[in-house]
JSON list of C-alpha atoms in Angstrom, two decimals:
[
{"chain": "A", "resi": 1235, "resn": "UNK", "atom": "CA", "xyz": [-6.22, 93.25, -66.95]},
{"chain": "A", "resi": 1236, "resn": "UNK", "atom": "CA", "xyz": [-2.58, 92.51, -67.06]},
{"chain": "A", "resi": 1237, "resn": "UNK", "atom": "CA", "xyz": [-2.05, 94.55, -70.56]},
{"chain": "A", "resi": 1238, "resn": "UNK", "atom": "CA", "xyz": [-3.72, 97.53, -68.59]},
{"chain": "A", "resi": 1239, "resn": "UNK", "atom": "CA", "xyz": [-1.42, 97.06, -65.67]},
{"chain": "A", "resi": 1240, "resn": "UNK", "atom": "CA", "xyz": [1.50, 96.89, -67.90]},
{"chain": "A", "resi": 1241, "resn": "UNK", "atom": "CA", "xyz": [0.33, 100.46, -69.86]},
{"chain": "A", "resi": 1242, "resn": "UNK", "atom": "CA", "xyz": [-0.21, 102.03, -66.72]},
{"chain": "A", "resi": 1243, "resn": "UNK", "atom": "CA", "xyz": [3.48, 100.89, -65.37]},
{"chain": "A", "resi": 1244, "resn": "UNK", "atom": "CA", "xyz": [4.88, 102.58, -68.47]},
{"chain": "A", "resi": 1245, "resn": "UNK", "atom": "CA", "xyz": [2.98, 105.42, -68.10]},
{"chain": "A", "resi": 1246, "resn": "UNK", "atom": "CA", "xyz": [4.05, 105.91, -64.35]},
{"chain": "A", "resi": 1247, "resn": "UNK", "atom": "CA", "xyz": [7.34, 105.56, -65.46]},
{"chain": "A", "resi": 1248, "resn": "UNK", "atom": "CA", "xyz": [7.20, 108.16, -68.08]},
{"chain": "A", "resi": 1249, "resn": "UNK", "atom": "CA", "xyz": [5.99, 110.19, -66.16]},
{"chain": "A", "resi": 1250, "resn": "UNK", "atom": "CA", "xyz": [8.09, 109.93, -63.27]},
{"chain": "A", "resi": 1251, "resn": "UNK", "atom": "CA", "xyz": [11.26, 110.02, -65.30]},
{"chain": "A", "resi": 1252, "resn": "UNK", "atom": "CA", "xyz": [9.84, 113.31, -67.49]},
{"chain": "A", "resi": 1253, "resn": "UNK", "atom": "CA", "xyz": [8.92, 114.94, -63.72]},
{"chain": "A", "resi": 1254, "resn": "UNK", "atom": "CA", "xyz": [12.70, 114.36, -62.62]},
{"chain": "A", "resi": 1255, "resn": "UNK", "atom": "CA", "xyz": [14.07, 115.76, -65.52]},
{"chain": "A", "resi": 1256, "resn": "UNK", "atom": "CA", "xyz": [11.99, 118.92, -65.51]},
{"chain": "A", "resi": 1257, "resn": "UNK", "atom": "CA", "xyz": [13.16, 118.94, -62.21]},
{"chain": "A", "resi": 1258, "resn": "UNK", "atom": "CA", "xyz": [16.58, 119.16, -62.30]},
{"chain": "A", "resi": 1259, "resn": "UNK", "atom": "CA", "xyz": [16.17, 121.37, -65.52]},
{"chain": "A", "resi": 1260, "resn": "UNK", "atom": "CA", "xyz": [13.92, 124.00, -63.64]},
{"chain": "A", "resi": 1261, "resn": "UNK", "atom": "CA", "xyz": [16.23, 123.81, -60.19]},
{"chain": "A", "resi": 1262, "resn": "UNK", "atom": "CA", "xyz": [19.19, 124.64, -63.06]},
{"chain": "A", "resi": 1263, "resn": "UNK", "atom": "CA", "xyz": [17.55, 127.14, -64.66]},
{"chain": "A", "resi": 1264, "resn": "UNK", "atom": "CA", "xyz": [16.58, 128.95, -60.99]},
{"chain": "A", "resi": 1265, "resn": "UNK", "atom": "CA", "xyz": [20.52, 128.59, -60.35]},
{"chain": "A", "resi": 1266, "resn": "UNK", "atom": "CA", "xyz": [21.43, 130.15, -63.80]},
{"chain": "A", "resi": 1267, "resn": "UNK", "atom": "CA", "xyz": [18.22, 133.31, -63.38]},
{"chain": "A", "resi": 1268, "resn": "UNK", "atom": "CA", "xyz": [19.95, 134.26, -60.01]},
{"chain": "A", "resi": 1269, "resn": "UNK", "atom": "CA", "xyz": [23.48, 134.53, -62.15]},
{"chain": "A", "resi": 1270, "resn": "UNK", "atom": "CA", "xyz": [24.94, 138.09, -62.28]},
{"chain": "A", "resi": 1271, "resn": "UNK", "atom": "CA", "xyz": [28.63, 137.36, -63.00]},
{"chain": "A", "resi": 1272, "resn": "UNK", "atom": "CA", "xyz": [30.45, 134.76, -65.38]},
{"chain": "A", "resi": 1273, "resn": "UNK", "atom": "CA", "xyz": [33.82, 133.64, -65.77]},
{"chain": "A", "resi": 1274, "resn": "UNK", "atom": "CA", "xyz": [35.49, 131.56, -68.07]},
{"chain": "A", "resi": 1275, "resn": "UNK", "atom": "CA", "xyz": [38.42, 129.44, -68.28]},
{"chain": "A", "resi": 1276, "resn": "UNK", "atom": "CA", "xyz": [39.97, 128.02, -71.29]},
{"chain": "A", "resi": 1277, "resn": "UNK", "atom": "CA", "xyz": [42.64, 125.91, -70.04]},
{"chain": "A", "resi": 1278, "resn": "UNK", "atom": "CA", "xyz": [44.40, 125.16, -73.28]},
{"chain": "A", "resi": 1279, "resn": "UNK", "atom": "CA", "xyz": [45.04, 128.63, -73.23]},
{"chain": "A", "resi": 1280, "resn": "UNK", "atom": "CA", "xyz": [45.46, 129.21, -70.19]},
{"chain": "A", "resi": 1281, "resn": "UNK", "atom": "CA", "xyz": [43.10, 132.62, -70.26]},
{"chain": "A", "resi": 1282, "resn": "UNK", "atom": "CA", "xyz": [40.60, 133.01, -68.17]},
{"chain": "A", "resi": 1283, "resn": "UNK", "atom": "CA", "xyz": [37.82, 135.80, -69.22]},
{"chain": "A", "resi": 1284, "resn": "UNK", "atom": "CA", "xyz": [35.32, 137.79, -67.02]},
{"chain": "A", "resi": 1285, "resn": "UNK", "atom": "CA", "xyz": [32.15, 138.59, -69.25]},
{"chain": "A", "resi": 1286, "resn": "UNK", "atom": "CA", "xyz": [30.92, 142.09, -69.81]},
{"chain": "A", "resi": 1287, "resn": "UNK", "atom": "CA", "xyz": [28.00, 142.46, -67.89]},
{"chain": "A", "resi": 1288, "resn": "UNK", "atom": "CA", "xyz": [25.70, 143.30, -71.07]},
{"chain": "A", "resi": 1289, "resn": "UNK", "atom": "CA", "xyz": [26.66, 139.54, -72.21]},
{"chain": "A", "resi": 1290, "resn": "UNK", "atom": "CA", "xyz": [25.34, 137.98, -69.13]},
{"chain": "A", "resi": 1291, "resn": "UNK", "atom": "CA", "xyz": [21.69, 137.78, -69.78]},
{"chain": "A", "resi": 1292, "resn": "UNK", "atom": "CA", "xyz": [22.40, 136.40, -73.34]},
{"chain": "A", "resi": 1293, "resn": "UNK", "atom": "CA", "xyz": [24.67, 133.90, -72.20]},
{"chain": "A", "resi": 1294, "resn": "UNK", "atom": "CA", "xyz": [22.52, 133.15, -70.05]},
{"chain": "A", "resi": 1295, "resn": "UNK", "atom": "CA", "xyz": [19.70, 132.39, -72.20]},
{"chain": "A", "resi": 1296, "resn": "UNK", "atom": "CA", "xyz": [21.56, 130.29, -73.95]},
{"chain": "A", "resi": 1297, "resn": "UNK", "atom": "CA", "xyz": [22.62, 128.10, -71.04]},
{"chain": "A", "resi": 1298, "resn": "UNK", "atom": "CA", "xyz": [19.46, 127.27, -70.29]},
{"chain": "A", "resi": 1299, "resn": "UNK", "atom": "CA", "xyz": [18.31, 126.37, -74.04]},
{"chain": "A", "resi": 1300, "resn": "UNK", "atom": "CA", "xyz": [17.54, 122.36, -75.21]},
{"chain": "A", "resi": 1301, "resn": "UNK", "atom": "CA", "xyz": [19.13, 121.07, -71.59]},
{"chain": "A", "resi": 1302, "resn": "UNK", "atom": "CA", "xyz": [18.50, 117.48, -71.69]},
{"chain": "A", "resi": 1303, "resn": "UNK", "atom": "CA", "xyz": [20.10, 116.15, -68.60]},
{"chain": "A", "resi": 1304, "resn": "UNK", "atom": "CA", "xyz": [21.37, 112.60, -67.90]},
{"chain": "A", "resi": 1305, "resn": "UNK", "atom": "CA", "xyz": [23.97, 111.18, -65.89]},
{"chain": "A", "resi": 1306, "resn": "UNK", "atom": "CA", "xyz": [27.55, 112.91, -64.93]},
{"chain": "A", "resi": 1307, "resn": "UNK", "atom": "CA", "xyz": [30.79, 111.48, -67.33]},
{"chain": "A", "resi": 1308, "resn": "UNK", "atom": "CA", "xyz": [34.25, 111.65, -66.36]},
{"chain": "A", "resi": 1309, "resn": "UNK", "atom": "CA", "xyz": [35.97, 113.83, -68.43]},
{"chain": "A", "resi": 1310, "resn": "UNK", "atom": "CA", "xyz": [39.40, 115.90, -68.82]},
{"chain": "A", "resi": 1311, "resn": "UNK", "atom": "CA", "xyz": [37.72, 119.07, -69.19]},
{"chain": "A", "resi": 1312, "resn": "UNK", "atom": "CA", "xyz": [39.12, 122.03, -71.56]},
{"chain": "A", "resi": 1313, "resn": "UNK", "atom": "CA", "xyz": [36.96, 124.82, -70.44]},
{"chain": "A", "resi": 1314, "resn": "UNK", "atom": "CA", "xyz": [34.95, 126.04, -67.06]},
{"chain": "A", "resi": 1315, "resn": "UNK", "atom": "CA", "xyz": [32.55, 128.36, -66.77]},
{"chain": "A", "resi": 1316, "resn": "UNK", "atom": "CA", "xyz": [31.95, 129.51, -63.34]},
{"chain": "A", "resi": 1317, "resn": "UNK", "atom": "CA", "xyz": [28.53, 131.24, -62.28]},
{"chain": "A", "resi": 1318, "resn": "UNK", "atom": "CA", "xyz": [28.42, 134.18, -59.61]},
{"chain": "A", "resi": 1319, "resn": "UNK", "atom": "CA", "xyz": [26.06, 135.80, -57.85]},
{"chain": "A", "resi": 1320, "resn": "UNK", "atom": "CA", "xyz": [26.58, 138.39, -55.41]},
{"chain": "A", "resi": 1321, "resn": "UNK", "atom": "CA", "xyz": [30.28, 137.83, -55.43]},
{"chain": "A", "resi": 1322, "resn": "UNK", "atom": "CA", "xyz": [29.17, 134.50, -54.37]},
{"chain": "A", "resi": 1323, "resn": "UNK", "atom": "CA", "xyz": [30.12, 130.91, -56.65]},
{"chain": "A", "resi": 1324, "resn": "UNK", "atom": "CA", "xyz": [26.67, 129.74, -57.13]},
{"chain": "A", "resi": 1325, "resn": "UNK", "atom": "CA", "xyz": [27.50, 126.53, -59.68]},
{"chain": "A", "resi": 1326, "resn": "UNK", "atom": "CA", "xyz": [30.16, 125.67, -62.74]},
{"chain": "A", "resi": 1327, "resn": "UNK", "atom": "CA", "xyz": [30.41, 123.86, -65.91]},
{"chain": "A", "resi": 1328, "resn": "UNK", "atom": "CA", "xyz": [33.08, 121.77, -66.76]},
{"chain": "A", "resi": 1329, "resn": "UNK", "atom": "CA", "xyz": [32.77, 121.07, -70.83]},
{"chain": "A", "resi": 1330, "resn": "UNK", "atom": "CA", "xyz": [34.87, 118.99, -73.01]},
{"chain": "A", "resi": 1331, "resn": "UNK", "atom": "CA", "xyz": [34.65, 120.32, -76.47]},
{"chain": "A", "resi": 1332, "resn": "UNK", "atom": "CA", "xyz": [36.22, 117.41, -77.87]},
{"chain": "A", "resi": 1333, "resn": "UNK", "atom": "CA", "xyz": [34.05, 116.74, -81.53]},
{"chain": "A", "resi": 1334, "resn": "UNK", "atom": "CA", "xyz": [34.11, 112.71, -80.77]},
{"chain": "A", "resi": 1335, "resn": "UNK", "atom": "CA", "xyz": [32.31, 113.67, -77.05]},
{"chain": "A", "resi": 1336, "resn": "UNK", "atom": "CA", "xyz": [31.11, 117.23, -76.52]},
{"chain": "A", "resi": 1337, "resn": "UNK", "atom": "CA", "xyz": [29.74, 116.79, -73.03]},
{"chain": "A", "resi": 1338, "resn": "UNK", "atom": "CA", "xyz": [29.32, 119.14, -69.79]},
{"chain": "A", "resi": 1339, "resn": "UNK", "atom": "CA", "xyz": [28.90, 118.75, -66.15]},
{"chain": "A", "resi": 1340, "resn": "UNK", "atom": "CA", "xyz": [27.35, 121.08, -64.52]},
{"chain": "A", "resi": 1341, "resn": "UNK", "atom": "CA", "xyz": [27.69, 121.14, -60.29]},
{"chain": "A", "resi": 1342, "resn": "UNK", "atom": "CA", "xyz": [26.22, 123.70, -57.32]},
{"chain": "A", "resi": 1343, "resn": "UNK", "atom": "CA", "xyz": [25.95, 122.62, -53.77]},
{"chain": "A", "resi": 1344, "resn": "UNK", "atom": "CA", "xyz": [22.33, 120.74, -54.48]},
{"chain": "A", "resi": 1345, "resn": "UNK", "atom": "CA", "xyz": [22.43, 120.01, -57.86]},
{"chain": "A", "resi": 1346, "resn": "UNK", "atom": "CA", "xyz": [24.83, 117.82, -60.41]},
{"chain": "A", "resi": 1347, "resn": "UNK", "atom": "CA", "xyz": [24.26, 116.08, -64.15]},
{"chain": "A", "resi": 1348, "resn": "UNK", "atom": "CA", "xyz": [25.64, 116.27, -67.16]},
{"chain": "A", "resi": 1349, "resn": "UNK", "atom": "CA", "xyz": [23.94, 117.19, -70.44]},
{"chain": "A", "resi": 1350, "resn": "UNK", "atom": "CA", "xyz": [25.38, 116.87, -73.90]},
{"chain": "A", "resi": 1351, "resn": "UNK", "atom": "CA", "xyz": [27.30, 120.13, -75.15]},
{"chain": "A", "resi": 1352, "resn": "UNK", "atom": "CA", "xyz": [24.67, 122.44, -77.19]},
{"chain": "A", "resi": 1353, "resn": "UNK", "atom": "CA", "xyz": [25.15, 123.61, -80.40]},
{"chain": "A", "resi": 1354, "resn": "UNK", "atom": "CA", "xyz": [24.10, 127.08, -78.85]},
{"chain": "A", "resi": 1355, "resn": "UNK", "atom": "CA", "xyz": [26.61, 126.80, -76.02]},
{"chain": "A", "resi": 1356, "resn": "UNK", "atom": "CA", "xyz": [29.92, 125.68, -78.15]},
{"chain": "A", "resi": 1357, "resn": "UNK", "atom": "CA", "xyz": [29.06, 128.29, -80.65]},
{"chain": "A", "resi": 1358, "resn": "UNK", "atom": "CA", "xyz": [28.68, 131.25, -77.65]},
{"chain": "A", "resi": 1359, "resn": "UNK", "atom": "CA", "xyz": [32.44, 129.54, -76.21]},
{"chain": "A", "resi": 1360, "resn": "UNK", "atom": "CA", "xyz": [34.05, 129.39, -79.54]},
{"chain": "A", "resi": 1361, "resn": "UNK", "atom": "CA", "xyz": [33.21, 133.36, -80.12]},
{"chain": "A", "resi": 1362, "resn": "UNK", "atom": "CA", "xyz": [34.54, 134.17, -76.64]},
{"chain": "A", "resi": 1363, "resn": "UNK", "atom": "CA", "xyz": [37.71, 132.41, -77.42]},
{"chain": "A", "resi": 1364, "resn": "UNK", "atom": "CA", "xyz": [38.56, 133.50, -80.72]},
{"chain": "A", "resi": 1365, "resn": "UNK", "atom": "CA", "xyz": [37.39, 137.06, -79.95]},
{"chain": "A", "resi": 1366, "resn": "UNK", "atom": "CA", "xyz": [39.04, 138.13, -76.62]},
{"chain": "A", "resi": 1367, "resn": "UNK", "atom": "CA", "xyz": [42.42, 136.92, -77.72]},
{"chain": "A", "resi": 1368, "resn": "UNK", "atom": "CA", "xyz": [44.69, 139.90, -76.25]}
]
């Protein structure tokens, strides 16, 4: 009875910790869907760029790809992306692109975690970076 008791506790626990994940990964992804404006800052730079609208949808796709949330790290951040919609700032991302610790916080009024930096993600910043140089 006791080996049952202890499968079921694991099992509970799974689950619970998969549900809060796919929590704060769907409440993320309803924030990023309702997105209609994106700007981003690259600090070393010290250049911030507004994306053409045609790039929001893709950039937003990406942003919302292999999200694995865990806890919030304190960082000195080298780029933030800001998320608008209707004129309104709806949530940000602060990322250090640092190779040793590629992480990014993301915040909004009801929702905050961090998630390791995607390959997808670093790849779409890099581009943006290198290519909009004026």
């Amino acid at each position: 009875a006791l080996m049952h008791m202890k499968q079921l506790f694991y099992i509970s626990t799974f689950l619970f910790l998969s549900s809060c994940t796919d929590r704060r990964t769907s409440d993320y992804e309803t924030i990023i869907n309702k997105v209609d404006n994106i700007k981003i800052e690259f600090k070393s730079l010290n250049k911030t760029v507004e994306l053409n609208k045609e790039y929001v949808p893709m950039f937003k796709e990406i942003l919302t790809r292999n999200i694995e949330p865990t806890v919030q790290q304190k960082f000195i951040s080298d780029t933030q992306v800001d998320f608008y919609s209707n004129g309104q700032k709806v949530g940000f991302l602060i990322i250090n692109n640092n190779p040793e610790m590629s992480f990014v916080n993301f915040g909004s009024d009801k929702l905050n975690f961090g998630f390791g930096l995607t390959y997808g993600i670093g790849m779409y910043l890099d581009e943006i970076k290198y290519n909009s140089q004026q």
